[in-house]
Short mmCIF file of C-alpha atoms in Angstrom, two decimals:
data_model
loop_
_atom_site.label_atom_id
_atom_site.label_comp_id
_atom_site.label_asym_id
_atom_site.label_seq_id
_atom_site.Cartn_x
_atom_site.Cartn_y
_atom_site.Cartn_z
CA MET A 1360 0.02 -0.03 0.00
CA ALA A 1361 2.87 2.35 0.79
CA ALA A 1362 4.37 1.75 -2.67
CA MET A 1363 0.95 2.48 -4.29
CA ALA A 1364 0.58 5.61 -2.31
CA GLY A 1365 4.13 6.63 -3.23
CA GLU A 1366 3.07 6.88 -6.93
CA GLU A 1367 0.55 9.55 -6.00
CA ASP A 1368 2.68 11.37 -3.35
CA PRO A 1369 6.44 10.56 -3.28
CA SER A 1370 6.97 12.31 0.04
CA ALA A 1371 4.22 10.21 1.68
CA GLY A 1372 5.80 7.06 0.19
CA GLU A 1373 9.14 7.96 1.67
CA GLU A 1374 7.73 8.53 5.10
CA ALA A 1375 5.81 5.21 4.98
CA GLU A 1376 8.77 3.24 3.55
CA GLY A 1377 8.74 -0.32 4.82
CA ASP A 1378 5.07 -0.10 5.85
CA GLY A 1379 3.71 -2.12 3.01
CA LEU A 1380 0.84 -4.70 2.93
CA ALA A 1381 3.04 -7.28 4.53
CA GLY A 1382 3.67 -4.96 7.47
CA HIS A 1383 0.08 -3.71 7.84
CA PRO A 1384 -0.78 -4.18 11.51
CA LEU A 1385 -4.43 -4.92 10.84
CA LEU A 1386 -3.56 -7.46 8.16
CA ARG A 1387 -1.14 -9.30 10.38
CA TRP A 1388 -3.67 -9.33 13.22
CA ALA A 1389 -6.56 -10.49 11.07
CA ILE A 1390 -4.59 -13.35 9.42
CA GLY A 1391 -3.25 -14.49 12.77
CA LEU A 1392 -6.83 -14.61 14.16
CA LEU A 1393 -8.21 -16.58 11.22
CA ALA A 1394 -5.26 -18.96 10.98
CA ASN A 1395 -5.58 -19.92 14.67
CA VAL A 1396 -5.92 -23.74 14.45
CA THR A 1397 -7.72 -23.89 17.89
CA VAL A 1398 -10.36 -21.45 16.73
CA LEU A 1399 -10.89 -23.14 13.33
CA THR A 1400 -11.12 -26.60 14.99
CA ALA A 1401 -13.55 -25.49 17.64
CA LEU A 1402 -15.60 -23.71 14.84
CA LEU A 1403 -15.74 -26.97 12.85
CA VAL A 1404 -16.82 -29.03 15.79
CA TYR A 1405 -19.47 -26.47 16.91
CA PHE A 1406 -20.92 -26.24 13.46
CA GLY A 1407 -21.13 -30.02 12.97
CA TRP A 1408 -22.75 -30.46 16.34
CA GLN A 1409 -25.28 -27.71 15.91
CA ARG A 1410 -26.26 -29.01 12.45
CA SER A 1411 -26.54 -32.61 13.62
CA GLU A 1412 -28.60 -31.66 16.69
CA ILE A 1413 -31.08 -29.52 14.74
CA GLN A 1414 -31.45 -32.17 12.08
CA ALA A 1415 -31.95 -34.90 14.62
CA LEU A 1416 -34.62 -32.92 16.49
CA GLU A 1417 -36.43 -32.31 13.20
CA LEU A 1418 -36.39 -36.03 12.58
CA GLY A 1419 -37.75 -36.76 16.01
CA LEU A 1420 -34.47 -37.90 17.61
CA ASP A 1421 -31.99 -36.58 20.07
CA ASP A 1422 -28.42 -35.82 19.16
CA SER A 1423 -27.05 -37.62 22.11
CA VAL A 1424 -28.59 -40.86 20.81
CA LEU A 1425 -26.53 -40.57 17.66
CA GLY A 1426 -23.26 -40.91 19.61
CA MET A 1427 -21.17 -38.83 17.22
CA SER A 1428 -17.59 -38.16 17.91
CA PRO A 1429 -15.72 -34.78 17.35
CA THR A 1430 -14.31 -36.31 14.23
CA ASP A 1431 -17.83 -36.97 12.86
CA TYR A 1432 -18.80 -33.39 13.58
CA VAL A 1433 -15.76 -32.07 11.81
CA LEU A 1434 -16.29 -34.20 8.72
CA ARG A 1435 -19.86 -33.07 8.46
CA SER A 1436 -18.96 -29.39 8.53
CA VAL A 1437 -15.87 -29.18 6.23
CA ARG A 1438 -17.79 -28.24 3.13
CA GLN A 1439 -19.77 -25.47 4.80
CA ALA A 1440 -16.58 -24.21 6.58
CA LEU A 1441 -14.82 -23.93 3.25
CA THR A 1442 -17.76 -21.78 1.96
CA LEU A 1443 -17.46 -19.57 5.04
CA LEU A 1444 -13.71 -19.27 4.61
CA LEU A 1445 -14.19 -18.39 0.93
CA LEU A 1446 -16.57 -15.62 1.75
CA ILE A 1447 -14.09 -14.29 4.41
CA ALA A 1448 -11.30 -14.33 1.77
CA ILE A 1449 -13.53 -12.42 -0.72
CA GLY A 1450 -14.29 -9.90 2.01
CA GLY A 1451 -10.59 -9.62 2.75
CA LEU A 1452 -9.88 -8.76 -0.93
CA ALA A 1453 -12.59 -6.14 -0.87
CA TRP A 1454 -10.97 -4.67 2.30
CA LEU A 1455 -7.58 -4.38 0.49
CA GLN A 1456 -9.30 -2.48 -2.30
CA LEU A 1457 -10.94 -0.17 0.18
CA ASP A 1458 -7.61 0.38 1.93
CA HIS A 1459 -5.89 1.10 -1.36
CA PHE A 1460 -8.45 3.87 -1.96
CA LEU A 1461 -8.79 5.29 1.55
CA ALA A 1462 -5.35 5.03 3.16
CA PRO A 1463 -3.40 7.54 1.07
CA ARG A 1464 -6.33 9.99 1.01
CA VAL A 1465 -6.75 9.86 4.72
CA ARG A 1466 -2.99 10.64 5.23
CA ASN A 1467 -3.31 13.61 2.90
CA LEU A 1468 -6.75 14.69 4.14
CA GLY A 1469 -7.18 18.48 3.59
CA THR A 1470 -3.66 18.93 2.12
CA ALA A 1471 -4.62 18.44 -1.54
CA GLY A 1472 -7.47 20.90 -1.17
CA ARG A 1473 -5.31 23.64 0.17
CA GLU A 1474 -2.67 23.02 -2.59
CA GLY A 1475 -5.39 23.23 -5.23
CA SER A 1476 -6.77 26.40 -3.81
CA THR A 1477 -3.22 27.99 -3.66
CA ALA A 1478 -2.54 27.02 -7.26
CA GLY A 1479 -5.85 28.63 -8.33
CA GLN A 1480 -5.01 31.88 -6.56
CA GLU A 1481 -1.50 32.06 -8.14
CA ASP A 1482 -2.98 31.54 -11.69
CA GLU A 1483 -5.53 34.24 -11.05
CA VAL A 1484 -2.89 36.68 -9.91
CA ALA A 1485 -0.71 35.88 -12.94
CA GLY A 1486 -3.73 36.58 -15.20
CA GLN A 1487 -4.49 39.93 -13.63
CA GLU A 1488 -0.74 41.07 -13.94
CA GLY A 1489 -0.91 40.92 -17.65
CA GLY A 1490 -0.96 37.30 -18.74
CA PRO A 1491 -3.29 36.45 -21.57
CA ALA A 1492 -6.89 36.52 -20.45
CA GLU A 1493 -7.69 33.27 -22.23
CA LYS A 1494 -4.86 31.45 -20.46
CA ALA A 1495 -5.86 32.91 -17.12
CA GLY A 1496 -9.44 31.78 -17.70
CA VAL A 1497 -8.24 28.22 -18.54
CA ALA A 1498 -6.08 28.12 -15.50
CA ASP A 1499 -8.97 29.32 -13.30
CA CYS A 1500 -11.17 26.58 -14.77
CA ARG A 1501 -8.45 23.94 -14.16
CA ALA A 1502 -7.89 25.01 -10.60
CA GLY A 1503 -11.61 25.19 -9.90
CA SER A 1504 -12.11 21.67 -11.35
CA THR A 1505 -9.17 20.25 -9.29
CA GLY A 1506 -10.45 21.94 -6.17
CA GLY A 1507 -13.94 20.62 -6.69
CA GLN A 1508 -12.67 17.09 -7.22
CA THR A 1509 -10.48 17.34 -4.14
CA LYS A 1510 -13.33 18.68 -1.99
CA SER A 1511 -15.54 15.85 -3.28
CA THR A 1512 -12.94 13.23 -2.41
CA ASP A 1513 -12.35 14.76 0.97
CA ARG A 1514 -16.04 14.71 1.69
CA LEU A 1515 -16.24 11.05 0.71
CA VAL A 1516 -13.30 10.17 2.99
CA ARG A 1517 -14.79 12.02 5.97
CA TYR A 1518 -18.20 10.35 5.46
CA SER A 1519 -16.49 6.94 5.27
CA LEU A 1520 -14.63 7.63 8.49
CA ARG A 1521 -17.83 8.78 10.12
CA PHE A 1522 -19.67 5.65 9.11
CA MET A 1523 -16.86 3.45 10.35
CA SER A 1524 -17.10 5.10 13.75
CA TRP A 1525 -20.66 3.87 14.09
CA ALA A 1526 -20.45 0.70 12.05
CA TRP A 1527 -20.42 -1.43 15.14
CA LEU A 1528 -23.97 -0.16 15.84
CA VAL A 1529 -25.35 0.64 12.41
CA LEU A 1530 -24.78 -2.69 10.67
CA PRO A 1531 -26.24 -5.07 13.50
CA VAL A 1532 -29.29 -2.72 13.91
CA THR A 1533 -29.90 -2.69 10.21
CA PHE A 1534 -29.98 -6.46 9.83
CA TRP A 1535 -31.93 -6.88 12.99
CA ALA A 1536 -34.59 -4.67 11.55
CA LEU A 1537 -34.65 -6.61 8.33
CA GLY A 1538 -35.62 -9.66 10.46
CA PHE A 1539 -39.12 -8.12 10.77
CA VAL A 1540 -39.55 -8.23 6.93
CA GLY A 1541 -41.10 -11.61 6.13
CA PRO A 1542 -39.20 -12.46 2.95
CA LEU A 1543 -35.88 -11.40 4.37
CA LEU A 1544 -36.26 -13.19 7.71
CA GLU A 1545 -34.04 -16.10 6.93
CA THR A 1546 -31.44 -13.84 5.27
CA ALA A 1547 -31.38 -11.46 8.26
CA PHE A 1548 -31.07 -14.57 10.59
CA LEU A 1549 -27.99 -15.67 8.74
CA ILE A 1550 -26.26 -12.28 8.32
CA PHE A 1551 -27.05 -10.58 11.61
CA PRO A 1552 -24.33 -12.38 13.66
CA PHE A 1553 -21.67 -11.68 11.07
CA SER A 1554 -22.69 -8.07 10.84
CA ILE A 1555 -21.61 -7.68 14.50
CA GLY A 1556 -18.15 -8.86 13.67
CA VAL A 1557 -17.87 -6.88 10.50
CA GLY A 1558 -19.09 -3.69 12.19
CA ALA A 1559 -16.48 -4.18 14.96
CA LEU A 1560 -13.71 -4.61 12.37
CA LEU A 1561 -14.78 -1.54 10.41
CA THR A 1562 -14.75 0.59 13.59
CA LEU A 1563 -11.30 -0.71 14.37
CA TYR A 1564 -10.13 0.01 10.89
CA GLY A 1565 -11.59 3.55 11.01
CA THR A 1566 -9.71 4.14 14.21
CA HIS A 1567 -6.48 2.97 12.61
CA LEU A 1568 -7.06 5.30 9.58
CA ARG A 1569 -7.78 8.33 11.76
CA SER A 1570 -4.50 7.81 13.59
CA THR A 1571 -2.62 8.28 10.28
CA ILE A 1572 -4.01 11.76 9.69
CA PRO A 1573 -1.11 14.26 10.10
CA GLY A 1574 -1.34 16.04 13.42
CA GLN A 1575 -3.49 13.29 15.08
CA THR A 1576 -2.40 11.92 18.43
CA PRO A 1577 -1.88 8.15 18.21
CA HIS A 1578 -4.20 6.05 20.37
CA THR A 1579 -2.50 4.53 23.39
CA ASN A 1580 -5.05 1.86 24.02
CA MET A 1581 -4.90 0.08 20.62
CA PRO A 1582 -3.81 -3.29 22.18
CA LEU A 1583 -7.10 -3.28 24.15
CA ARG A 1584 -9.02 -2.41 21.07
CA TYR A 1585 -7.48 -5.38 19.24
CA ALA A 1586 -8.23 -7.73 22.10
CA PHE A 1587 -11.87 -6.72 22.39
CA THR A 1588 -12.42 -6.73 18.67
CA ALA A 1589 -10.89 -10.23 18.45
CA LEU A 1590 -13.34 -11.39 21.11
CA ILE A 1591 -16.32 -9.90 19.21
CA VAL A 1592 -15.15 -11.34 15.94
CA CYS A 1593 -14.72 -14.85 17.44
CA VAL A 1594 -18.18 -14.73 19.12
CA SER A 1595 -19.76 -13.52 15.87
CA LEU A 1596 -18.17 -16.34 13.87
CA PHE A 1597 -19.51 -18.96 16.31
CA TYR A 1598 -22.88 -17.22 16.54
CA GLY A 1599 -23.21 -16.99 12.68
CA ALA A 1600 -21.95 -20.54 12.22
CA GLY A 1601 -24.66 -21.67 14.68
CA ASN A 1602 -27.36 -19.83 12.82
CA TYR A 1603 -26.11 -21.25 9.42
CA ALA A 1604 -26.06 -24.81 10.91
CA THR A 1605 -29.56 -24.36 12.24
CA VAL A 1606 -30.89 -23.33 8.81
CA LEU A 1607 -28.98 -26.18 7.16
CA GLY A 1608 -30.13 -28.77 9.63
CA VAL A 1609 -33.77 -27.78 9.24
CA SER A 1610 -33.43 -27.84 5.43
CA LEU A 1611 -31.75 -31.32 5.40
CA ALA A 1612 -34.60 -32.73 7.58
CA GLU A 1613 -37.34 -31.18 5.43
CA ASN A 1614 -35.84 -32.31 2.20
CA LEU A 1615 -35.16 -35.82 3.35
CA GLN A 1616 -36.70 -38.42 0.94
CA VAL A 1617 -36.87 -41.98 2.39
CA ASP A 1618 -37.01 -43.40 -1.13
CA ASN A 1619 -33.54 -41.90 -1.74
CA LEU A 1620 -31.99 -43.66 1.22
CA ALA A 1621 -30.08 -46.90 0.68
CA MET A 1622 -32.02 -50.15 0.97
CA VAL A 1623 -30.87 -52.47 3.74
CA ARG A 1624 -31.23 -56.17 4.24
CA VAL A 1625 -30.41 -57.45 7.73
CA TYR A 1626 -29.35 -61.02 8.46
CA SER A 1627 -29.16 -62.36 11.93
CA THR A 1628 -28.50 -65.55 13.79
CA GLN A 1629 -31.22 -64.73 16.34
CA ARG A 1630 -34.65 -63.27 16.06
CA LEU A 1631 -34.36 -59.43 16.51
CA ASN A 1632 -38.10 -58.67 16.83
CA LEU A 1633 -37.63 -55.43 14.95
CA ALA A 1634 -40.50 -52.87 15.01
CA ALA A 1635 -40.23 -52.29 11.30
CA GLY A 1636 -39.40 -54.32 8.29
CA LYS A 1637 -40.50 -57.84 7.19
CA GLU A 1638 -39.03 -60.91 8.98
CA THR A 1639 -38.32 -64.05 6.90
CA THR A 1640 -36.97 -67.33 8.25
CA LEU A 1641 -34.46 -68.77 5.83
CA PRO A 1642 -34.80 -72.48 4.91
CA GLY A 1643 -31.97 -74.93 5.46
CA SER A 1644 -30.49 -72.98 8.40
CA THR A 1645 -29.88 -75.42 11.22
CA GLY A 1646 -26.63 -74.35 13.01
CA LYS A 1647 -26.81 -71.76 15.72
CA ASP A 1648 -24.22 -69.66 13.90
CA ASP A 1649 -26.16 -69.62 10.65
CA TYR A 1650 -28.00 -66.42 9.61
CA ARG A 1651 -31.41 -67.86 10.00
CA TYR A 1652 -33.45 -64.57 9.90
CA ARG A 1653 -33.63 -61.97 7.21
CA TYR A 1654 -35.28 -58.50 7.53
CA THR A 1655 -36.22 -56.52 4.43
CA GLY A 1656 -38.15 -53.29 3.82
CA LEU A 1657 -35.67 -51.13 5.67
CA ARG A 1658 -33.70 -48.03 4.74
CA LEU A 1659 -30.37 -46.65 6.12
CA LEU A 1660 -31.00 -43.32 7.75
CA LEU A 1661 -27.58 -42.73 9.30
CA HIS A 1662 -24.45 -44.57 10.44
CA THR A 1663 -22.28 -43.42 13.32
CA SER A 1664 -19.96 -45.06 15.85
CA LYS A 1665 -23.10 -45.88 17.79
CA GLY A 1666 -24.36 -48.20 15.04
CA TYR A 1667 -26.80 -48.24 12.18
CA PHE A 1668 -29.91 -46.14 12.25
CA LEU A 1669 -32.69 -47.92 10.16
CA VAL A 1670 -36.20 -46.85 9.29
CA ALA A 1671 -39.09 -48.46 7.43
CA GLN A 1672 -39.75 -47.71 3.73
CA ASP A 1673 -42.93 -45.71 4.63
CA TRP A 1674 -41.22 -43.81 7.51
CA ARG A 1675 -41.65 -40.07 7.72
CA PRO A 1676 -40.00 -37.49 10.10
CA GLN A 1677 -41.77 -37.27 13.48
CA GLN A 1678 -43.61 -40.46 12.50
CA GLY A 1679 -42.72 -44.13 12.98
CA VAL A 1680 -39.76 -45.51 14.74
CA VAL A 1681 -35.96 -45.43 14.23
CA ILE A 1682 -34.16 -48.72 14.82
CA ILE A 1683 -30.63 -48.59 16.27
CA LEU A 1684 -28.70 -51.70 15.22
CA GLN A 1685 -25.22 -52.01 16.76
CA GLU A 1686 -22.45 -53.76 14.87
CA SER A 1687 -22.13 -57.35 15.94
CA SER A 1688 -20.73 -60.69 14.73
CA THR A 1689 -24.27 -62.12 14.97
CA VAL A 1690 -25.67 -59.54 12.52
CA ARG A 1691 -24.87 -58.84 8.87
CA LEU A 1692 -26.11 -55.94 6.78
CA GLU A 1693 -26.37 -55.77 2.97
CA LEU A 1694 -26.80 -52.32 1.41
CA GLY A 1695 -28.17 -51.66 -2.01
CA GLY A 1696 -31.02 -52.76 -4.26
#
């Protein structure tokens, strides 16, 4: 960023030498926060657990019955976590573009306007002292145009800094209010938690930008600002991931089609007295270790470390029973048509 700013203002580039993107304190802090393995692992486990619990409740089960391990939760949340990380990366690129536009203009806030005004006055004096009237008029127009553009840019920068000062409040309140609009309820439910973290980050970024304005006294409590903002961002990530997992779990349960589940045939050496399926005694089975009983008409709902979760072919969520069949040497399962 310092190199880019140097193209517009060499003196500013020399003062900020060595303060490029790689040395940007906010960038180093944000990357360190997102690359924290503990935070990412906890986020994956929490997302997988929340999704599984909501989906199980919608199906009439309890998540504790499924007996999923942390590994199961992580594996069930990798795809959604990659989507979330992709959105964060896109947001990071957008922030870099914003920083490329704002940072050099904030450092020179008000300076360009005064320079343009001075140049305009000098041209006007030169014209009055005997310079060609046409050239003086052109100089006045050029100076006025430059001054107008500078003022417009300064106004945009000031409005941006003012918005960032209140972004921690404006963004969450906006998406909270959208939750009262029927068609936007689900969208607001998903975005509201993330708006809290984004608002806090924008406010921190605005504080950093204002500290670069010439003559401004640097903030002495920036470490505390970083710490509290990191806490808010982490909470908003978990909060948003929980809402996303809730919506996804409900959607998976509602769109579940029993006919699309794998067919299961169960063979057992002993009568299982299953509450669903059709029992058939196989002929020619005389030994106690032979699979003498076959159960058909079943579908595989889920498989975890706790066992196989089977349902009848006419089963519907919140209706019928779910059979939990643990893995055993006396039971054999065949999947497929």
